[in-house]
Amino acid sequence: MELTRLRGFQDLIGPQAQTLAYVEQRARALMERYAIGEIRIPLLERIELYQRSTGETSDIVSKQMYTFTDRDEAGSVLALRPEGTPGVVRAYIEAGLDRSDPEQRFFYSGPMFRRERPQKGRYRQFYQFGVEVFGRADPACDAELLIMIDDLRRDLGLDFQIELNSLGDATCRPAFRAALLEYGRQHWDELCRDCHDRLERNPLRLLDCKIDVRLAEQAPKSLDYLCPECRRHFETLCDLLKAAGVQFVINPRIVRGLDYYMRTTFEVTSSNLGSQNAVVAGGRYDGLVEVLGGASVAGIGFAIGVERVALALHAARAPRAQLPRVALIALGDPAVRKATELARALRGLPLQVELLSTQRSLKAQLKRADKIGANYAVIIGPDELARAAAQLRDLGASSQREVSLDRLASELAGGLAH
Ligand code: HAM
């Protein structure tokens, strides 16, 4: 047996990992400005959590979960989390927040697992950065989340399209569901096997069928069935987004593949990607806390597909601010001692500082400095050390001059200012 990585799983090495970390870091910075606190939840949960929230008829639960029977838990079936929302809701209820302090805003970041058919932008382990807000039923909250996504887009220098829909609520959904069921029955002979299996239990799934696309397009639309409350919620949301200058389109086909949504649903795509172009998705799930055993509390959230945003950044070649890089080259033991001390001091400046292997020749170290893309090389040999100085080489301009060690930091800082 060859010890290679599994299909659909990735090793993220160097720049690839860095781009992911960059997206997460920018998203984290945004969370701070929106006063959203972090939540960390387990990677493993009982399968029932997903069956009762994501839904038995969803592709995720019916086909894609990694599950196993736990020896310790007397036959419990556990699942690697395919998404974050159910775990966050469970944790929120388990901490008693639904009753003691229902209005909460959380973000989470980490890997999710789905046994999907792998392709570019679709993996079996992928990273999500998600936000979940509880206790807010007002459309201003829906708007705030979409503005947040638009802020991230702007910060990253990307081009996103926001597509918005409303699925209605317990009042108006039954009529829409009945219309879909009727439509599905009328077109029974044209439906795929999955749609046959799911139509009676969950006719909404017909709308995100990847096979019956034409039928889905002509199917009844939830927007035509909204009750006055849901219509008002949706119209207010659209109005608030316009007021905030967020561009969006209404797409009645955004039903989402997960069962818990009601009212607002949205998907955000990036034109920089191929077929797997949904970079963010989410919506409102007002009944979910109650379904999972908590109080009747509203909820809404979204999750960013971190790899997909990283791919979009790569495709757009969006320029990313990077600190100038300095390679420290020391020749001989006394110089190594000085360079070790100096490296620590220079890291106090907005610089990336790397002390190169002290066992290599000057020529080999300069070659290495080039290879790692250093902007400057700081060279300290025995002669420089004796004069308490260093050679400062600008690798871009191929120029070099001697600088006294006590002026090196200010020289580098001066160079950064230009
Ligand atoms: P989702 O649409 O299943 O929603 O996933 C959200 C995002 O995760 C997708 O738009 C995509 O960017 C990324 N994603 C999903 N599957 C994969 C995959 N196999 N490979 C790479 N990226 C993927 C949810 O997960 C909901 N929990 C979102 C939510 C939060 N709704 C309310 N709160």
Coordinates of C-alpha atoms and ligand atoms in Angstrom, one line a residue:
M1 CA 0.0 0.0 0.0
E2 CA 1.4 3.4 -1.0
L3 CA 1.3 6.0 1.7
T4 CA -0.1 8.8 -0.3
R5 CA -2.8 11.4 0.7
L6 CA -6.4 10.5 0.1
R7 CA -8.3 11.7 -2.9
G8 CA -9.9 15.1 -2.4
F9 CA -7.5 15.9 0.5
Q10 CA -4.7 18.4 0.1
D11 CA -1.3 19.1 1.6
L12 CA -1.1 22.9 1.6
I13 CA 2.5 23.8 1.5
G14 CA 4.2 27.2 1.7
P15 CA 2.5 29.9 -0.5
Q16 CA -0.7 27.8 -0.7
A17 CA -1.0 27.6 3.0
Q18 CA -0.1 31.3 3.3
T19 CA -2.9 32.4 1.0
L20 CA -5.4 30.5 3.0
A21 CA -4.0 32.0 6.2
Y22 CA -4.2 35.5 4.6
V23 CA -7.9 35.1 3.8
E24 CA -8.6 33.9 7.3
Q25 CA -6.5 36.7 8.8
R26 CA -8.4 39.4 6.8
A27 CA -11.7 37.8 7.8
R28 CA -10.6 37.7 11.4
A29 CA -9.7 41.4 11.3
L30 CA -13.2 42.1 9.9
M31 CA -14.8 40.2 12.8
E32 CA -13.1 42.5 15.2
R33 CA -14.6 45.6 13.6
Y34 CA -18.0 44.0 13.6
A35 CA -17.6 43.0 17.3
I36 CA -18.1 39.3 16.6
G37 CA -16.4 36.8 19.0
E38 CA -14.9 33.5 18.2
I39 CA -16.3 30.1 18.9
R40 CA -14.4 26.8 18.6
I41 CA -16.4 23.6 18.3
P42 CA -15.5 20.0 17.9
L43 CA -14.7 18.3 14.6
L44 CA -16.8 15.3 15.7
E45 CA -20.5 15.2 16.6
R46 CA -23.2 12.6 16.7
I47 CA -24.7 11.9 13.3
E48 CA -28.2 12.8 14.6
L49 CA -27.1 16.5 14.9
Y50 CA -26.7 16.7 11.1
Q51 CA -29.7 14.5 10.3
R52 CA -31.9 16.8 12.3
S53 CA -30.5 20.1 11.0
T54 CA -28.7 19.8 7.7
G55 CA -31.5 17.3 6.8
E56 CA -31.9 13.7 5.8
T57 CA -32.7 14.5 2.2
S58 CA -29.8 16.9 1.7
D59 CA -26.9 15.5 -0.4
I60 CA -24.6 16.3 2.6
V61 CA -26.3 13.9 5.0
S62 CA -27.6 11.3 2.5
K63 CA -24.3 10.9 0.6
Q64 CA -21.3 12.9 1.8
M65 CA -20.6 12.4 5.5
Y66 CA -17.6 10.6 6.9
T67 CA -19.1 8.5 9.7
F68 CA -17.9 5.7 12.0
T69 CA -19.3 3.7 14.9
D70 CA -17.6 4.7 18.1
R71 CA -16.4 1.8 20.4
D72 CA -16.6 3.9 23.5
E73 CA -20.0 5.5 23.0
A74 CA -21.7 2.1 22.8
G75 CA -22.5 2.1 19.2
S76 CA -23.1 5.8 18.6
V77 CA -22.4 6.8 15.0
L78 CA -20.2 9.9 14.9
A79 CA -19.6 12.2 11.9
L80 CA -16.8 14.4 10.9
R81 CA -18.4 17.8 10.7
P82 CA -19.6 18.6 7.1
E83 CA -20.4 22.2 8.1
G84 CA -20.2 24.4 11.1
T85 CA -23.8 25.7 11.7
P86 CA -25.3 22.6 13.5
G87 CA -22.3 22.4 15.9
V88 CA -22.5 26.1 16.7
V89 CA -26.3 25.9 17.3
R90 CA -25.7 22.8 19.6
A91 CA -23.0 24.6 21.5
Y92 CA -25.2 27.7 21.9
I93 CA -28.0 25.6 23.3
E94 CA -25.7 23.5 25.5
A95 CA -24.2 26.6 27.1
G96 CA -27.8 27.7 27.9
L97 CA -27.4 30.9 25.9
D98 CA -30.7 30.5 24.1
R99 CA -32.4 31.2 27.5
S100 CA -29.9 33.2 29.5
D101 CA -28.5 35.6 26.8
P102 CA -30.0 34.8 23.4
E103 CA -28.4 37.6 21.3
Q104 CA -25.0 36.3 20.3
R105 CA -22.6 36.7 17.4
F106 CA -20.0 34.1 16.7
F107 CA -17.4 33.3 14.1
Y108 CA -15.5 30.0 13.5
S109 CA -12.8 28.9 11.3
G110 CA -11.6 25.4 10.4
P111 CA -11.8 22.3 8.3
M112 CA -15.1 20.6 7.2
F113 CA -15.4 17.2 5.6
R114 CA -17.6 16.1 2.7
R115 CA -17.2 13.0 0.5
E116 CA -17.9 14.9 -2.7
R117 CA -16.5 14.2 -6.2
P118 CA -13.2 16.1 -6.1
Q119 CA -12.4 18.7 -8.7
K120 CA -10.7 22.2 -8.7
G121 CA -12.3 24.1 -5.9
R122 CA -14.1 21.1 -4.5
Y123 CA -12.3 19.1 -1.9
R124 CA -13.2 16.4 0.7
Q125 CA -11.5 18.4 3.4
F126 CA -11.9 22.2 3.0
Y127 CA -11.8 25.2 5.2
Q128 CA -14.7 27.4 6.1
F129 CA -14.8 30.7 7.9
G130 CA -18.3 31.1 9.2
V131 CA -20.5 33.6 11.1
E132 CA -23.6 32.8 13.0
V133 CA -25.8 35.4 14.7
F134 CA -28.6 34.4 17.1
G135 CA -31.5 36.3 18.5
R136 CA -31.9 38.8 15.7
A137 CA -35.0 38.4 13.5
D138 CA -34.8 41.9 12.0
P139 CA -33.7 42.4 8.3
A140 CA -31.0 44.9 9.4
C141 CA -29.1 41.9 10.7
D142 CA -29.4 40.1 7.3
A143 CA -28.1 43.3 5.7
E144 CA -25.2 43.6 8.1
L145 CA -24.0 40.1 7.2
L146 CA -24.1 40.9 3.5
I147 CA -22.4 44.2 4.0
M148 CA -19.7 42.3 5.9
I149 CA -19.2 40.0 2.9
D150 CA -19.0 43.0 0.6
D151 CA -16.4 44.6 3.0
L152 CA -14.3 41.4 2.8
R153 CA -14.6 41.4 -1.0
R154 CA -13.4 45.0 -1.1
D155 CA -10.6 44.4 1.3
L156 CA -9.3 41.5 -0.8
G157 CA -9.7 43.4 -4.0
L158 CA -12.0 40.7 -5.5
D159 CA -15.1 40.8 -7.7
F160 CA -18.1 39.0 -6.0
Q161 CA -21.7 38.7 -7.2
I162 CA -24.3 38.5 -4.4
E163 CA -27.4 36.5 -5.3
L164 CA -30.3 36.8 -3.0
N165 CA -33.6 35.0 -2.5
S166 CA -36.3 34.4 0.2
L167 CA -37.7 31.0 0.9
G168 CA -40.6 32.2 3.0
D169 CA -41.5 30.9 6.5
A170 CA -43.9 28.5 8.3
T171 CA -46.8 30.6 7.1
C172 CA -46.2 30.8 3.4
R173 CA -43.8 27.8 2.8
P174 CA -46.6 25.1 2.8
A175 CA -48.3 26.7 -0.2
F176 CA -45.0 26.9 -2.0
R177 CA -44.2 23.3 -1.1
A178 CA -47.5 22.1 -2.3
A179 CA -47.1 23.9 -5.6
L180 CA -43.7 22.3 -6.1
L181 CA -45.0 18.9 -5.2
E182 CA -47.8 19.3 -7.7
Y183 CA -45.2 20.5 -10.3
G184 CA -42.9 17.5 -9.6
R185 CA -45.8 15.1 -9.9
Q186 CA -46.8 16.6 -13.3
H187 CA -43.2 16.1 -14.5
W188 CA -42.6 12.8 -12.8
D189 CA -41.4 11.0 -16.0
E190 CA -38.7 13.7 -16.6
L191 CA -37.3 13.7 -13.1
C192 CA -34.0 12.0 -12.1
R193 CA -33.7 9.2 -9.6
D194 CA -32.7 11.5 -6.7
C195 CA -35.7 13.7 -7.4
H196 CA -38.0 10.7 -7.4
D197 CA -36.6 9.6 -4.0
R198 CA -36.9 13.0 -2.5
L199 CA -40.0 14.7 -4.0
E200 CA -42.6 13.6 -1.5
R201 CA -40.3 14.1 1.5
N202 CA -38.8 17.4 0.4
P203 CA -39.9 18.9 -2.9
L204 CA -37.6 21.9 -2.5
R205 CA -34.6 19.6 -3.3
L206 CA -36.0 19.6 -6.9
L207 CA -34.9 23.2 -7.2
D208 CA -31.2 22.5 -6.7
C209 CA -31.1 19.3 -8.7
K210 CA -28.0 19.4 -10.9
I211 CA -29.6 17.1 -13.5
D212 CA -33.1 18.5 -13.9
V213 CA -31.8 22.0 -14.4
R214 CA -34.4 23.0 -17.0
L215 CA -37.3 21.7 -14.9
A216 CA -35.9 23.5 -11.9
E217 CA -35.8 26.7 -13.8
Q218 CA -39.4 26.5 -14.8
A219 CA -40.6 25.4 -11.3
P220 CA -42.8 27.6 -9.1
K221 CA -40.8 30.3 -7.3
S222 CA -40.9 31.0 -3.6
L223 CA -40.9 34.8 -4.1
D224 CA -44.4 34.4 -5.7
Y225 CA -45.7 32.7 -2.6
L226 CA -44.3 35.0 0.2
C227 CA -46.7 36.1 2.9
P228 CA -46.9 39.8 3.7
E229 CA -44.4 39.5 6.7
C230 CA -41.8 37.7 4.6
R231 CA -42.3 40.1 1.7
R232 CA -41.7 43.0 4.0
H233 CA -38.6 41.4 5.4
F234 CA -37.2 40.8 2.0
E235 CA -38.0 44.2 0.6
T236 CA -36.5 45.9 3.7
L237 CA -33.4 43.8 3.3
C238 CA -33.1 44.8 -0.4
D239 CA -33.6 48.5 0.5
L240 CA -31.0 48.4 3.3
L241 CA -28.4 46.9 0.9
K242 CA -29.1 49.6 -1.6
A243 CA -28.7 52.2 1.1
A244 CA -25.3 50.7 2.1
G245 CA -24.2 50.6 -1.6
V246 CA -24.0 46.8 -1.8
Q247 CA -24.7 45.4 -5.2
F248 CA -26.8 42.3 -5.5
V249 CA -29.2 40.5 -7.8
I250 CA -32.3 38.6 -6.9
N251 CA -32.1 35.0 -8.0
P252 CA -35.2 32.9 -7.2
R253 CA -33.2 29.7 -7.7
I254 CA -31.1 30.2 -4.6
V255 CA -32.8 27.5 -2.4
R256 CA -29.6 26.1 -0.9
G257 CA -28.9 22.4 -0.4
L258 CA -29.4 22.4 3.4
D259 CA -32.8 22.0 5.1
Y260 CA -32.7 24.5 7.8
Y261 CA -33.1 27.7 5.8
M262 CA -36.2 30.0 5.8
R263 CA -36.7 33.6 4.5
T264 CA -33.3 35.1 3.4
T265 CA -30.9 32.8 1.5
F266 CA -27.9 33.9 -0.5
E267 CA -25.0 32.7 -2.5
V268 CA -22.0 34.7 -3.5
T269 CA -20.0 33.8 -6.6
S270 CA -16.7 35.0 -7.9
S271 CA -16.2 35.5 -11.7
N272 CA -12.6 34.6 -11.2
L273 CA -13.4 30.9 -10.7
G274 CA -14.6 28.0 -12.9
S275 CA -17.6 25.8 -12.2
Q276 CA -17.0 25.7 -8.4
N277 CA -17.6 29.5 -8.2
A278 CA -19.7 29.8 -5.0
V279 CA -17.3 31.5 -2.5
V280 CA -19.8 32.3 0.3
A281 CA -23.2 31.0 1.1
G282 CA -25.7 31.3 3.9
G283 CA -29.1 32.4 5.1
R284 CA -31.6 32.6 7.8
Y285 CA -32.6 29.6 10.0
D286 CA -35.1 30.9 12.5
G287 CA -36.5 27.5 13.4
L288 CA -33.3 25.6 13.9
V289 CA -32.5 26.4 17.5
E290 CA -35.9 25.0 18.5
V291 CA -35.6 22.0 16.2
L292 CA -32.4 21.1 18.1
G293 CA -34.0 21.3 21.5
G294 CA -33.5 25.0 22.4
A295 CA -35.7 28.0 22.8
S296 CA -37.5 29.8 19.9
V297 CA -34.6 32.0 18.8
A298 CA -33.9 33.4 15.4
G299 CA -30.6 32.7 13.6
I300 CA -28.7 33.7 10.5
G301 CA -25.3 33.1 9.2
F302 CA -22.9 32.3 6.3
A303 CA -19.8 30.4 5.6
I304 CA -16.9 31.4 3.3
G305 CA -15.1 28.7 1.3
V306 CA -11.6 29.7 2.2
E307 CA -9.8 27.7 -0.6
R308 CA -12.2 29.1 -3.2
V309 CA -11.5 32.7 -2.1
A310 CA -7.7 31.8 -2.1
L311 CA -8.1 30.5 -5.7
A312 CA -10.0 33.7 -6.7
L313 CA -7.2 35.8 -5.3
H314 CA -4.7 33.8 -7.2
A315 CA -6.7 34.1 -10.4
A316 CA -7.2 37.8 -10.0
R317 CA -3.6 38.3 -9.0
A318 CA -4.9 40.7 -6.5
P319 CA -1.8 42.5 -5.1
R320 CA -1.2 41.6 -1.5
A321 CA 0.8 43.8 0.9
Q322 CA 3.9 41.9 2.0
L323 CA 6.6 43.1 4.4
P324 CA 10.0 43.6 2.8
R325 CA 12.3 40.6 3.4
V326 CA 15.8 40.8 4.8
A327 CA 18.3 38.0 4.5
L328 CA 20.9 38.1 7.2
I329 CA 24.3 36.6 6.2
A330 CA 26.9 36.0 8.8
L331 CA 30.4 34.8 8.2
G332 CA 32.3 33.2 11.1
D333 CA 31.2 32.5 14.6
P334 CA 31.6 36.0 16.1
A335 CA 29.6 37.4 13.3
V336 CA 26.9 34.8 13.8
R337 CA 26.6 35.9 17.4
K338 CA 26.1 39.5 16.3
A339 CA 23.7 38.5 13.5
T340 CA 21.6 36.5 16.0
E341 CA 21.3 39.6 18.2
L342 CA 20.6 41.9 15.2
A343 CA 17.9 39.6 13.7
R344 CA 16.0 39.8 16.9
A345 CA 16.2 43.6 16.9
L346 CA 15.3 44.0 13.2
R347 CA 12.1 41.9 13.7
G348 CA 10.9 44.8 15.8
L349 CA 10.6 46.7 12.5
P350 CA 7.9 45.9 9.9
L351 CA 10.3 43.5 8.1
Q352 CA 10.5 39.7 7.5
V353 CA 14.0 38.7 8.7
E354 CA 15.6 35.4 8.0
L355 CA 19.1 34.5 9.3
L356 CA 20.5 32.2 6.5
S357 CA 22.4 29.0 7.2
T358 CA 25.7 30.1 8.8
Q359 CA 27.5 27.0 7.5
R360 CA 27.4 28.1 3.8
S361 CA 29.7 30.3 1.8
L362 CA 28.9 33.9 1.1
K363 CA 28.2 33.0 -2.6
A364 CA 25.8 30.2 -1.5
Q365 CA 24.0 32.5 1.0
L366 CA 23.6 35.3 -1.6
K367 CA 22.1 32.7 -4.0
R368 CA 19.7 31.6 -1.2
A369 CA 18.7 35.3 -0.5
D370 CA 17.8 35.6 -4.2
K371 CA 15.8 32.3 -4.1
I372 CA 13.7 33.3 -1.1
G373 CA 12.9 36.7 -2.8
A374 CA 14.7 38.8 -0.2
N375 CA 14.7 42.6 -0.9
Y376 CA 17.8 43.2 1.1
A377 CA 20.8 41.2 2.2
V378 CA 22.7 42.3 5.3
I379 CA 26.2 40.8 5.3
I380 CA 28.4 40.7 8.4
G381 CA 31.9 39.2 8.1
P382 CA 34.9 39.4 10.4
D383 CA 36.0 42.8 8.8
E384 CA 32.6 44.4 9.1
L385 CA 32.3 43.1 12.7
A386 CA 35.6 44.7 13.6
R387 CA 34.3 48.0 12.3
A388 CA 30.9 47.5 14.0
A389 CA 29.3 47.7 10.5
A390 CA 27.5 45.6 7.9
Q391 CA 27.2 45.5 4.1
L392 CA 23.7 46.5 3.1
R393 CA 22.9 45.1 -0.3
D394 CA 19.7 46.2 -2.1
L395 CA 19.0 43.0 -4.1
G396 CA 16.6 44.7 -6.4
A397 CA 18.9 47.5 -7.4
S398 CA 22.1 45.4 -7.1
S399 CA 23.8 48.2 -5.1
Q400 CA 25.7 47.8 -1.9
R401 CA 27.1 50.1 0.8
E402 CA 28.6 49.8 4.2
V403 CA 26.4 50.9 7.1
S404 CA 27.3 51.1 10.8
L405 CA 25.4 48.6 12.9
D406 CA 23.8 51.2 15.1
R407 CA 22.4 52.9 12.0
L408 CA 21.3 49.7 10.2
A409 CA 17.7 49.7 11.7
S410 CA 17.1 53.3 10.7
E411 CA 18.7 52.8 7.3
L412 CA 16.4 49.9 6.6
A413 CA 13.4 51.8 8.0
G414 CA 14.4 54.7 5.7
G415 CA 14.6 52.4 2.7
L416 CA 11.1 51.1 3.6
A417 CA 9.7 54.6 3.6
H418 CA 10.8 55.1 -0.1
Ligands
HAM1 P1 -22.5 25.6 2.1 O1 -23.1 26.2 0.9 O2 -22.6 24.1 2.1 O3 -23.1 26.2 3.4 O4 -21.0 25.9 2.1 C1 -20.5 27.2 2.2 C2 -19.3 27.5 1.3 O5 -18.3 26.5 1.6 C3 -19.6 27.2 -0.2 O6 -20.1 28.4 -0.8 C4 -18.2 26.9 -0.7 O7 -17.5 28.2 -0.9 C5 -17.6 26.2 0.5 N1 -17.6 24.7 0.2 C6 -18.6 23.9 0.4 N2 -18.3 22.6 0.0 C7 -17.0 22.7 -0.4 C8 -16.1 21.7 -0.9 N3 -16.4 20.4 -1.0 N4 -14.8 22.2 -1.2 C9 -14.5 23.5 -1.1 N5 -15.3 24.4 -0.6 C10 -16.5 24.0 -0.3 C11 -22.8 25.8 4.6 O8 -21.9 25.1 4.9 C12 -23.6 26.5 5.7 N6 -23.2 26.0 7.0 C13 -23.4 28.0 5.6 C14 -24.2 28.8 6.7 C15 -23.7 29.2 7.8 N7 -25.5 29.0 6.6 C16 -25.9 29.6 7.7 N8 -24.8 29.8 8.5

